[in-house]
Amino acid sequence: MNSTNSKVQPIPKVALRGVSKQFRSKVGFVKALEDISFEVYEGEFLCLVGPSGCGKSTLLNIIAGLERPNTGEVLLDNIPVTGPGSDRMVMFQEPALFPWLDVFQNVIFPLKLKKGLKRQERREVAEFYLNLVGLSSFKRARVHELSGGMKQRVALARALAPNPKILLMDEPFASLDALTREQMYTELQEIWMKRPKTVIFVTHNPREAACLGNRVVVFTPRPGKVKAILKIDLGFPRNINSPEVAEFAQEITDVLKNDSSKQ
Amino acid sequence: MLPLMVFAVLCVLWESLVWVGVWPEYLLPAPSQVGKYLFKAVIEGTLPNAALVTFRRLIMGYLIGVITGVPLGLLIGRVELFRYTLGWIALGLQALPSICWAPLALLWFGQTEEAMLFIVVMGCVWSVILSTESGVRNVPRIYVWAARTMGSRGLHTWVMVILPAALPFIVNGMKQGWAFAWRSLMAAEIYITIVTGFGLGHLLHFARELHAMDAVLGIMLVIVFVGLLADKICFAPVERWIRERWGALKE
């Protein structure tokens, strides 16, 4: 068992400082997130685990700059986040591919918004990432012609193409069947090892978190608070079915179930 | 082939019923008489000329309706203030048959082409606005979010994301708007006489006054034919493209 991971460096890439969020609903204000603070380091794969409805998707949207916190702030390279930016690409639960574009046009979409790229360069980059996710032969396919797993792979290529510093993933594999999902874990790890990025990955599945994360932030149910931050001391690539991953998954599950909070 | 034969059989049946004398000729002329009128009117040029006049009005009014309707619909769909003002006006005026504008149109514009255009625009613009609005409102938020994280802002988001995402609705509204424009124009041409051009509606009106039912039926056929043609030439390819991209109604 490899112990430490060399990719983790002690520079906080993203820092959350006392982030809270509440929503107005029929019964009054509902607290979704309460006083969330943690750091994400450069090149780190950080998983956010919590029960459904603990506000972890909201937290990801706040880091993306799509939603604003009520209090607290998100720092990116020590600068407060005020809105979305292509330095933080998001992979949503649904692929969110544009149906009026074909696969290639979808992947090249963010590149057309990136300044300083020539036409030919854009095409090459898009081809590269389509190839990376193994879909170069589906360049001209329509979105609706793809399977769920293929759609998420296109979404991954689209998110990676503009070379963001940070990749935000919101349960991107939740809607896939078990076999495809396991394949995606392997592919994601391969891609991440080839092109290191800071990744924040939201999931409700402890095993998924144990398989992918350098560290795992465990949330309490409503309102979402940080319950514990666990370090997964395993080398990459990891196999989701290995006993080591299962052991860490058990540890995460224990923390999730445990009522008393520990840090 | 089979549908064609069905129509042929129906025509023969109609023809023979007229010749047998089930009802008098002045109530319902035979298809052959209608055909004779159509042939004569095409040779003389009255029918093509009238069709041209009508078509010009229709295209002009329709284009004005679409060009103003789509941006207004986008605006209503995205801006709360417009939604509760212009949106309500659109909803209300869509319920008003546009021929009701005829008295005001005549007062404001006189017996001119503008009066005609006004009635056509009033006929089609509201349904274009409302369909565009519901299209915009039905754009999944996730598309806009995805685009924004990729660096899309303002006009780019509108043109490259919201507009194409709303396209199925917009095309639907354009189709409906076309039908409304066509109906409005016919009503206007039958109701108002304008000396700068005699359209199909006028021909129909005069044919009625002359009690020439063969002409009435012939002109009605032309109107139906134009409507079908517009659908097949303009809308069907766009709808096919949308079906292909969005993957609805796969065969």
Coordinates of C-alpha atoms in Angstrom, one line a residue:
Chain A
M1 CA 0.0 0.0 0.0
N2 CA 1.5 3.3 -1.1
S3 CA 1.3 5.8 1.7
T4 CA 1.4 9.5 0.7
N5 CA 0.5 10.9 -2.7
S6 CA 3.1 13.2 -4.2
K7 CA 0.6 15.3 -6.1
V8 CA -0.6 17.0 -2.9
Q9 CA 1.2 20.2 -2.3
P10 CA 0.6 22.5 0.7
I11 CA -0.7 25.5 -1.3
P12 CA -4.4 26.1 -0.8
K13 CA -5.9 26.5 -4.3
V14 CA -9.4 27.0 -3.0
A15 CA -10.3 28.1 0.5
L16 CA -13.8 28.3 1.9
R17 CA -14.2 30.7 4.8
G18 CA -17.4 30.3 6.9
V19 CA -19.7 29.7 3.9
S20 CA -23.4 29.6 4.8
K21 CA -26.4 29.5 2.6
Q22 CA -30.2 29.5 3.3
F23 CA -33.2 29.2 1.1
R24 CA -36.6 30.8 1.4
S25 CA -39.3 28.1 1.3
K26 CA -43.0 27.9 2.2
V27 CA -42.2 27.1 5.8
G28 CA -39.7 30.0 6.1
F29 CA -36.0 30.0 5.8
V30 CA -34.2 26.7 5.4
K31 CA -30.6 26.5 6.3
A32 CA -28.8 24.5 3.6
L33 CA -25.2 25.1 4.6
E34 CA -23.7 26.3 7.9
D35 CA -20.3 27.7 8.5
I36 CA -18.3 25.6 6.0
S37 CA -14.6 26.1 6.1
F38 CA -11.9 23.9 4.4
E39 CA -9.1 24.1 2.0
V40 CA -8.4 22.4 -1.3
Y41 CA -4.8 22.0 -2.3
E42 CA -3.3 22.3 -5.8
G43 CA -3.5 19.0 -7.7
E44 CA -5.7 17.4 -5.0
F45 CA -8.7 15.2 -5.6
L46 CA -11.1 16.2 -2.9
C47 CA -14.4 14.4 -2.4
L48 CA -17.4 15.9 -0.6
V49 CA -19.6 13.2 0.9
G50 CA -22.9 13.6 2.6
P51 CA -26.5 12.4 2.7
S52 CA -28.8 13.6 -0.1
G53 CA -30.1 17.1 0.7
C54 CA -27.1 18.2 2.8
G55 CA -26.3 21.1 0.4
K56 CA -23.2 19.7 -1.1
S57 CA -24.4 20.4 -4.7
T58 CA -25.2 24.0 -3.5
L59 CA -21.7 24.2 -2.1
L60 CA -20.2 23.2 -5.5
N61 CA -22.4 25.8 -7.2
I62 CA -21.1 28.4 -4.8
I63 CA -17.5 27.4 -5.6
A64 CA -18.4 27.6 -9.3
G65 CA -19.7 31.1 -8.7
L66 CA -23.2 30.1 -10.0
E67 CA -24.8 30.8 -6.6
R68 CA -23.8 33.3 -3.9
P69 CA -23.3 32.4 -0.2
N70 CA -25.3 34.4 2.4
T71 CA -22.2 34.7 4.5
G72 CA -18.6 33.7 4.1
E73 CA -16.6 33.6 1.0
V74 CA -14.7 31.3 -1.4
L75 CA -11.1 32.2 -2.2
L76 CA -9.5 31.1 -5.4
D77 CA -5.7 31.7 -5.3
N78 CA -6.5 34.0 -2.4
I79 CA -8.9 36.1 -4.5
P80 CA -12.7 36.0 -3.6
V81 CA -14.9 34.3 -6.2
T82 CA -17.6 36.7 -7.5
G83 CA -18.9 34.7 -10.5
P84 CA -18.4 31.8 -12.7
G85 CA -15.2 31.5 -14.8
S86 CA -13.6 29.1 -17.2
D87 CA -10.8 28.5 -14.6
R88 CA -13.5 26.3 -12.8
M89 CA -15.3 24.0 -15.1
V90 CA -18.3 22.1 -13.8
M91 CA -19.5 18.7 -14.6
F92 CA -23.2 18.5 -13.5
Q93 CA -25.2 15.5 -12.5
E94 CA -26.8 15.6 -16.0
P95 CA -24.4 15.9 -18.9
A96 CA -25.9 19.3 -19.9
L97 CA -24.7 18.9 -23.4
F98 CA -26.4 21.1 -26.0
P99 CA -28.7 19.1 -28.2
W100 CA -28.5 21.6 -31.1
L101 CA -24.8 20.9 -31.5
D102 CA -23.1 17.6 -32.3
V103 CA -20.4 16.0 -30.1
F104 CA -17.5 17.8 -31.6
Q105 CA -19.3 21.2 -31.5
N106 CA -20.1 20.6 -27.9
V107 CA -16.5 20.0 -27.0
I108 CA -15.2 23.0 -29.0
F109 CA -17.9 25.3 -27.5
P110 CA -15.8 26.4 -24.4
L111 CA -12.7 26.7 -26.6
K112 CA -14.4 29.3 -28.9
L113 CA -14.9 31.4 -25.7
K114 CA -11.2 31.2 -24.9
K115 CA -9.1 34.0 -26.2
G116 CA -5.8 33.6 -28.0
L117 CA -6.6 30.3 -29.7
K118 CA -6.4 30.0 -33.5
R119 CA -9.1 28.0 -35.4
Q120 CA -6.8 25.2 -36.1
E121 CA -5.6 25.0 -32.4
R122 CA -9.1 24.9 -31.2
R123 CA -9.9 21.9 -33.5
E124 CA -6.7 20.1 -32.4
V125 CA -7.5 20.6 -28.7
A126 CA -11.1 19.4 -29.1
E127 CA -9.9 16.4 -31.0
F128 CA -7.3 15.6 -28.3
Y129 CA -9.8 15.6 -25.5
L130 CA -12.4 13.6 -27.5
N131 CA -9.6 11.1 -28.1
L132 CA -8.7 11.1 -24.4
V133 CA -12.2 10.1 -23.5
G134 CA -12.2 7.5 -26.3
L135 CA -14.9 9.1 -28.5
S136 CA -13.0 10.4 -31.5
S137 CA -15.1 8.2 -33.8
F138 CA -18.3 9.8 -32.5
K139 CA -17.3 13.4 -33.5
R140 CA -20.3 14.0 -35.7
A141 CA -22.8 12.0 -33.6
R142 CA -25.9 13.7 -32.2
V143 CA -26.2 14.0 -28.5
H144 CA -29.3 11.9 -28.3
E145 CA -27.6 9.1 -30.1
L146 CA -25.1 8.6 -27.3
S147 CA -25.6 6.3 -24.2
G148 CA -25.5 7.8 -20.7
G149 CA -21.9 6.9 -20.2
M150 CA -20.8 8.4 -23.5
K151 CA -22.7 11.6 -22.8
Q152 CA -20.8 12.0 -19.5
R153 CA -17.6 11.3 -21.3
V154 CA -18.3 14.1 -23.8
A155 CA -19.2 16.3 -20.8
L156 CA -15.8 15.4 -19.3
A157 CA -14.0 16.2 -22.5
R158 CA -15.9 19.5 -22.7
A159 CA -14.9 20.4 -19.1
L160 CA -11.3 19.5 -19.6
A161 CA -10.8 21.1 -23.0
P162 CA -10.3 24.7 -21.9
N163 CA -7.7 23.4 -19.4
P164 CA -9.3 24.7 -16.2
K165 CA -7.3 24.9 -13.0
I166 CA -10.1 23.3 -11.2
L167 CA -12.7 20.7 -12.1
L168 CA -15.9 20.7 -10.1
M169 CA -17.9 17.4 -10.4
D170 CA -21.4 17.0 -9.1
E171 CA -22.2 13.3 -8.8
P172 CA -21.4 13.0 -12.5
F173 CA -21.8 9.2 -12.6
A174 CA -24.9 8.9 -10.4
S175 CA -27.2 8.1 -13.3
L176 CA -25.0 5.5 -14.9
D177 CA -25.3 1.7 -14.5
A178 CA -22.8 0.0 -12.2
L179 CA -20.6 -1.4 -14.9
T180 CA -20.2 1.8 -16.8
R181 CA -19.6 3.7 -13.6
E182 CA -16.7 1.4 -12.6
Q183 CA -15.2 2.0 -16.0
M184 CA -15.6 5.7 -15.5
Y185 CA -13.7 5.6 -12.2
T186 CA -10.8 3.9 -14.0
E187 CA -10.9 6.4 -16.9
L188 CA -11.2 9.4 -14.6
Q189 CA -8.2 8.3 -12.6
E190 CA -6.1 7.7 -15.7
I191 CA -7.0 11.1 -17.1
W192 CA -6.4 12.8 -13.8
M193 CA -2.9 11.2 -13.5
K194 CA -2.1 12.2 -17.0
R195 CA -3.3 15.8 -16.7
P196 CA -3.2 16.7 -12.9
K197 CA -5.9 19.1 -11.8
T198 CA -7.5 20.2 -8.7
V199 CA -10.8 18.3 -8.5
I200 CA -13.7 18.8 -6.2
F201 CA -16.0 15.8 -6.5
V202 CA -19.4 15.6 -4.9
T203 CA -21.0 12.2 -4.1
H204 CA -23.2 10.5 -1.6
N205 CA -21.4 7.2 -2.2
P206 CA -18.7 6.5 0.4
R207 CA -17.0 3.9 -1.8
E208 CA -16.8 6.3 -4.7
A209 CA -15.2 8.9 -2.4
A210 CA -12.8 6.3 -1.1
C211 CA -11.9 5.2 -4.6
L212 CA -11.2 8.7 -6.0
G213 CA -10.3 11.1 -3.3
N214 CA -7.0 12.2 -1.7
R215 CA -9.1 13.5 1.1
V216 CA -12.8 13.2 1.9
V217 CA -14.9 15.9 3.5
V218 CA -17.9 14.4 5.3
F219 CA -21.0 16.5 5.8
T220 CA -23.8 16.3 8.3
P221 CA -27.4 16.2 7.1
R222 CA -29.5 19.5 7.0
P223 CA -28.0 21.9 7.6
G224 CA -24.8 20.8 5.9
K225 CA -21.8 21.2 8.2
V226 CA -18.3 19.7 8.0
K227 CA -18.4 16.7 10.2
A228 CA -14.9 15.3 9.5
I229 CA -12.1 15.5 6.9
L230 CA -10.5 12.1 6.2
K231 CA -7.3 11.4 4.4
I232 CA -7.3 8.4 2.0
D233 CA -3.8 7.1 2.2
L234 CA -3.8 5.0 -0.9
G235 CA -1.9 5.3 -4.2
F236 CA -3.5 5.7 -7.6
P237 CA -4.9 4.1 -9.6
R238 CA -7.3 2.5 -7.2
N239 CA -9.7 -0.3 -7.8
I240 CA -13.2 0.3 -6.4
N241 CA -13.5 -3.3 -5.5
S242 CA -10.2 -3.6 -3.6
P243 CA -10.3 -4.4 0.1
E244 CA -8.3 -1.2 0.9
V245 CA -10.9 1.0 -0.7
A246 CA -13.7 -0.9 1.0
E247 CA -11.9 -0.4 4.4
F248 CA -11.8 3.4 3.9
A249 CA -15.4 3.4 2.6
Q250 CA -16.4 1.7 5.8
E251 CA -14.6 4.4 7.8
I252 CA -16.4 7.1 5.8
T253 CA -19.7 5.3 6.4
D254 CA -19.0 5.1 10.1
V255 CA -18.4 8.9 10.3
L256 CA -21.5 9.5 8.3
K257 CA -23.6 7.4 10.7
N258 CA -21.9 8.7 13.9
D259 CA -24.0 11.4 15.5
S260 CA -21.3 13.1 17.5
S261 CA -19.2 15.3 15.3
K262 CA -15.4 14.9 15.4
Q263 CA -12.8 16.8 13.5
Chain B
M1 CA -50.0 6.9 -55.1
L2 CA -52.9 5.6 -53.1
P3 CA -53.8 9.0 -51.6
L4 CA -53.8 10.4 -55.1
M5 CA -56.3 7.8 -56.2
V6 CA -58.5 8.5 -53.3
F7 CA -58.7 12.1 -54.3
A8 CA -59.3 11.2 -57.9
V9 CA -62.2 8.9 -56.9
L10 CA -63.7 11.7 -54.7
C11 CA -63.5 14.2 -57.6
V12 CA -65.2 11.7 -60.0
L13 CA -67.9 11.1 -57.4
W14 CA -68.5 14.8 -56.9
E15 CA -68.5 15.4 -60.6
S16 CA -71.1 12.7 -61.2
L17 CA -73.3 13.8 -58.4
V18 CA -73.4 17.3 -59.9
W19 CA -74.2 15.9 -63.4
V20 CA -76.9 13.6 -62.1
G21 CA -78.5 16.8 -60.6
V22 CA -78.6 16.1 -56.9
W23 CA -78.4 19.8 -56.3
P24 CA -78.5 22.8 -58.6
E25 CA -75.2 24.0 -60.2
Y26 CA -75.4 27.4 -58.5
L27 CA -75.1 25.8 -55.1
L28 CA -72.2 23.6 -55.8
P29 CA -70.4 23.6 -59.2
A30 CA -68.7 20.5 -60.5
P31 CA -64.9 20.1 -60.2
S32 CA -64.6 20.4 -64.0
Q33 CA -66.2 23.9 -63.8
V34 CA -63.9 24.9 -61.0
G35 CA -61.0 23.6 -63.2
K36 CA -62.3 25.6 -66.1
Y37 CA -62.4 28.8 -64.0
L38 CA -58.9 28.1 -62.6
F39 CA -57.5 27.6 -66.1
K40 CA -59.2 30.7 -67.5
A41 CA -58.1 32.9 -64.5
V42 CA -54.5 31.7 -64.7
I43 CA -54.4 32.4 -68.5
E44 CA -56.0 35.8 -68.0
G45 CA -53.6 36.6 -65.2
T46 CA -56.2 37.6 -62.6
L47 CA -55.4 34.7 -60.3
P48 CA -51.6 34.9 -60.4
N49 CA -51.7 38.7 -60.0
A50 CA -54.0 38.4 -57.0
A51 CA -51.9 35.7 -55.5
L52 CA -48.8 37.8 -55.9
V53 CA -50.4 40.8 -54.2
T54 CA -51.6 38.6 -51.3
F55 CA -48.3 36.9 -51.0
R56 CA -46.4 40.1 -50.8
R57 CA -48.6 41.4 -48.0
L58 CA -48.4 38.1 -46.2
I59 CA -44.6 37.8 -46.4
M60 CA -44.1 41.4 -45.3
G61 CA -46.5 41.3 -42.4
Y62 CA -45.3 37.9 -41.3
L63 CA -41.6 38.9 -41.4
I64 CA -42.3 42.0 -39.4
G65 CA -44.2 39.9 -36.9
V66 CA -41.4 37.4 -36.5
I67 CA -38.6 39.9 -36.5
T68 CA -40.3 41.9 -33.7
G69 CA -41.9 38.9 -32.0
V70 CA -38.8 36.8 -31.3
P71 CA -36.7 39.4 -29.5
L72 CA -39.8 40.6 -27.5
G73 CA -40.5 37.0 -26.5
L74 CA -36.9 36.5 -25.4
L75 CA -37.1 39.7 -23.4
I76 CA -40.4 38.7 -21.7
G77 CA -39.0 35.3 -21.0
R78 CA -36.0 36.7 -19.1
V79 CA -37.0 40.0 -17.6
E80 CA -39.6 40.0 -14.9
L81 CA -40.9 43.5 -15.6
F82 CA -41.7 42.7 -19.2
R83 CA -43.3 39.5 -18.2
Y84 CA -46.0 41.2 -16.2
T85 CA -46.5 44.0 -18.6
L86 CA -45.9 43.1 -22.2
G87 CA -46.5 39.5 -21.4
W88 CA -50.0 40.1 -20.3
I89 CA -50.7 42.4 -23.2
A90 CA -49.6 39.7 -25.6
L91 CA -51.7 37.1 -23.9
G92 CA -54.7 39.4 -24.0
L93 CA -54.3 40.5 -27.6
Q94 CA -53.7 37.0 -28.8
A95 CA -57.3 36.2 -27.9
L96 CA -58.5 39.1 -30.1
P97 CA -59.2 38.1 -33.7
S98 CA -57.0 40.6 -35.6
I99 CA -59.8 41.6 -38.0
C100 CA -61.2 43.5 -35.0
W101 CA -58.3 45.9 -35.6
A102 CA -59.8 46.8 -39.0
P103 CA -61.7 50.0 -37.9
L104 CA -58.7 51.4 -36.1
A105 CA -56.3 50.4 -38.8
L106 CA -58.5 52.2 -41.4
L107 CA -58.7 55.2 -39.2
W108 CA -55.0 55.4 -38.5
F109 CA -53.6 54.4 -41.9
G110 CA -56.5 55.0 -44.3
Q111 CA -57.3 52.5 -47.1
T112 CA -53.6 51.7 -47.6
E113 CA -51.2 48.8 -47.7
E114 CA -50.1 49.8 -44.2
A115 CA -53.5 49.1 -42.8
M116 CA -53.4 45.6 -44.3
L117 CA -49.9 45.0 -42.9
F118 CA -51.0 46.3 -39.5
I119 CA -53.8 43.7 -39.4
V120 CA -51.5 40.9 -40.5
V121 CA -48.8 41.8 -38.0
M122 CA -51.4 42.0 -35.2
G123 CA -52.6 38.6 -36.3
C124 CA -49.2 36.8 -36.0
V125 CA -46.9 38.7 -33.7
W126 CA -48.6 37.7 -30.4
S127 CA -48.3 33.9 -30.9
V128 CA -44.7 34.3 -32.0
I129 CA -44.0 36.3 -28.8
L130 CA -45.8 33.9 -26.5
S131 CA -44.2 30.8 -28.0
T132 CA -40.8 32.3 -27.8
E133 CA -41.4 33.3 -24.2
S134 CA -42.5 29.8 -23.2
G135 CA -39.5 28.5 -25.1
V136 CA -37.1 30.7 -23.2
R137 CA -38.8 29.8 -19.9
N138 CA -38.4 26.1 -20.7
V139 CA -34.7 26.4 -21.4
P140 CA -33.1 24.1 -18.7
R141 CA -31.2 26.3 -16.2
I142 CA -28.4 23.9 -16.5
Y143 CA -27.7 24.9 -20.1
V144 CA -27.3 28.5 -19.1
W145 CA -25.2 27.5 -16.1
A146 CA -22.9 25.3 -18.2
A147 CA -22.4 28.1 -20.7
R148 CA -21.6 30.6 -18.0
T149 CA -19.0 28.4 -16.4
M150 CA -17.4 28.1 -19.9
G151 CA -17.2 31.9 -20.0
S152 CA -20.3 32.8 -21.9
R153 CA -21.9 36.1 -21.0
G154 CA -24.7 38.4 -22.0
L155 CA -25.4 38.5 -25.7
H156 CA -23.3 35.4 -26.4
T157 CA -25.5 33.4 -23.9
W158 CA -28.6 34.7 -25.6
V159 CA -27.6 34.0 -29.1
M160 CA -25.6 30.8 -28.7
V161 CA -27.5 29.1 -25.9
I162 CA -31.0 30.5 -25.0
L163 CA -32.1 31.1 -28.6
P164 CA -31.1 27.7 -30.0
A165 CA -32.3 25.9 -26.9
A166 CA -35.7 27.6 -27.3
L167 CA -35.8 26.8 -31.1
P168 CA -38.3 24.0 -31.0
F169 CA -40.8 26.3 -29.3
I170 CA -40.0 29.3 -31.5
V171 CA -40.5 27.3 -34.7
N172 CA -43.8 26.1 -33.3
G173 CA -44.8 29.7 -32.7
M174 CA -43.6 30.7 -36.1
K175 CA -45.8 28.1 -37.7
Q176 CA -48.8 29.1 -35.6
G177 CA -48.0 32.8 -36.5
W178 CA -48.0 31.9 -40.2
A179 CA -51.4 30.3 -39.9
F180 CA -52.7 33.4 -38.0
A181 CA -51.2 35.8 -40.5
W182 CA -52.8 33.9 -43.4
R183 CA -56.3 34.0 -41.7
S184 CA -55.9 37.6 -40.8
L185 CA -55.0 38.6 -44.2
M186 CA -57.9 36.8 -45.8
A187 CA -60.3 38.3 -43.4
A188 CA -58.8 41.8 -44.1
E189 CA -58.9 41.4 -47.9
I190 CA -62.5 40.2 -47.9
Y191 CA -63.5 43.0 -45.5
I192 CA -61.5 46.0 -46.7
T193 CA -61.0 47.1 -50.3
I194 CA -57.7 48.7 -51.1
V195 CA -57.1 50.1 -54.5
T196 CA -53.3 49.6 -54.6
G197 CA -53.8 45.8 -55.0
F198 CA -56.5 43.2 -55.3
G199 CA -55.6 40.1 -53.5
L200 CA -57.1 36.6 -53.3
G201 CA -59.5 37.9 -50.6
H202 CA -60.9 40.5 -53.0
L203 CA -61.3 38.0 -55.8
L204 CA -63.2 35.8 -53.4
H205 CA -65.4 38.8 -52.3
F206 CA -66.2 39.8 -55.9
A207 CA -66.8 36.2 -56.9
R208 CA -69.4 36.0 -54.2
E209 CA -71.1 39.2 -55.4
L210 CA -71.2 37.8 -58.9
H211 CA -72.4 34.6 -57.4
A212 CA -69.7 32.7 -59.3
M213 CA -69.3 29.7 -57.0
D214 CA -66.9 28.0 -59.4
A215 CA -64.6 31.0 -58.8
V216 CA -65.2 30.9 -55.1
L217 CA -64.2 27.2 -54.9
G218 CA -61.2 27.8 -57.2
I219 CA -59.9 30.6 -55.1
M220 CA -60.4 28.6 -51.9
L221 CA -58.4 25.7 -53.5
V222 CA -55.6 28.1 -54.3
I223 CA -55.6 29.4 -50.7
V224 CA -55.4 25.8 -49.3
F225 CA -52.7 25.0 -51.8
V226 CA -50.5 28.0 -50.8
G227 CA -50.9 27.0 -47.1
L228 CA -49.8 23.5 -47.8
L229 CA -46.9 24.6 -49.9
A230 CA -45.6 27.0 -47.2
D231 CA -45.8 24.2 -44.7
K232 CA -43.9 21.7 -46.9
I233 CA -41.3 24.1 -48.2
C234 CA -40.6 26.4 -45.2
F235 CA -41.5 24.5 -42.0
A236 CA -41.2 20.8 -42.7
P237 CA -37.4 21.0 -43.3
V238 CA -36.8 23.0 -40.1
E239 CA -39.0 20.7 -38.1
R240 CA -37.1 17.7 -39.5
W241 CA -33.8 19.2 -38.5
I242 CA -35.0 19.8 -35.0
R243 CA -36.3 16.3 -34.7
E244 CA -33.0 15.0 -35.9
R245 CA -31.0 17.0 -33.5
W246 CA -33.2 16.7 -30.4
G247 CA -33.9 13.1 -31.2
A248 CA -37.7 13.4 -30.6
L249 CA -40.0 11.1 -32.5
K250 CA -37.3 8.7 -33.6
E251 CA -38.4 6.3 -36.3

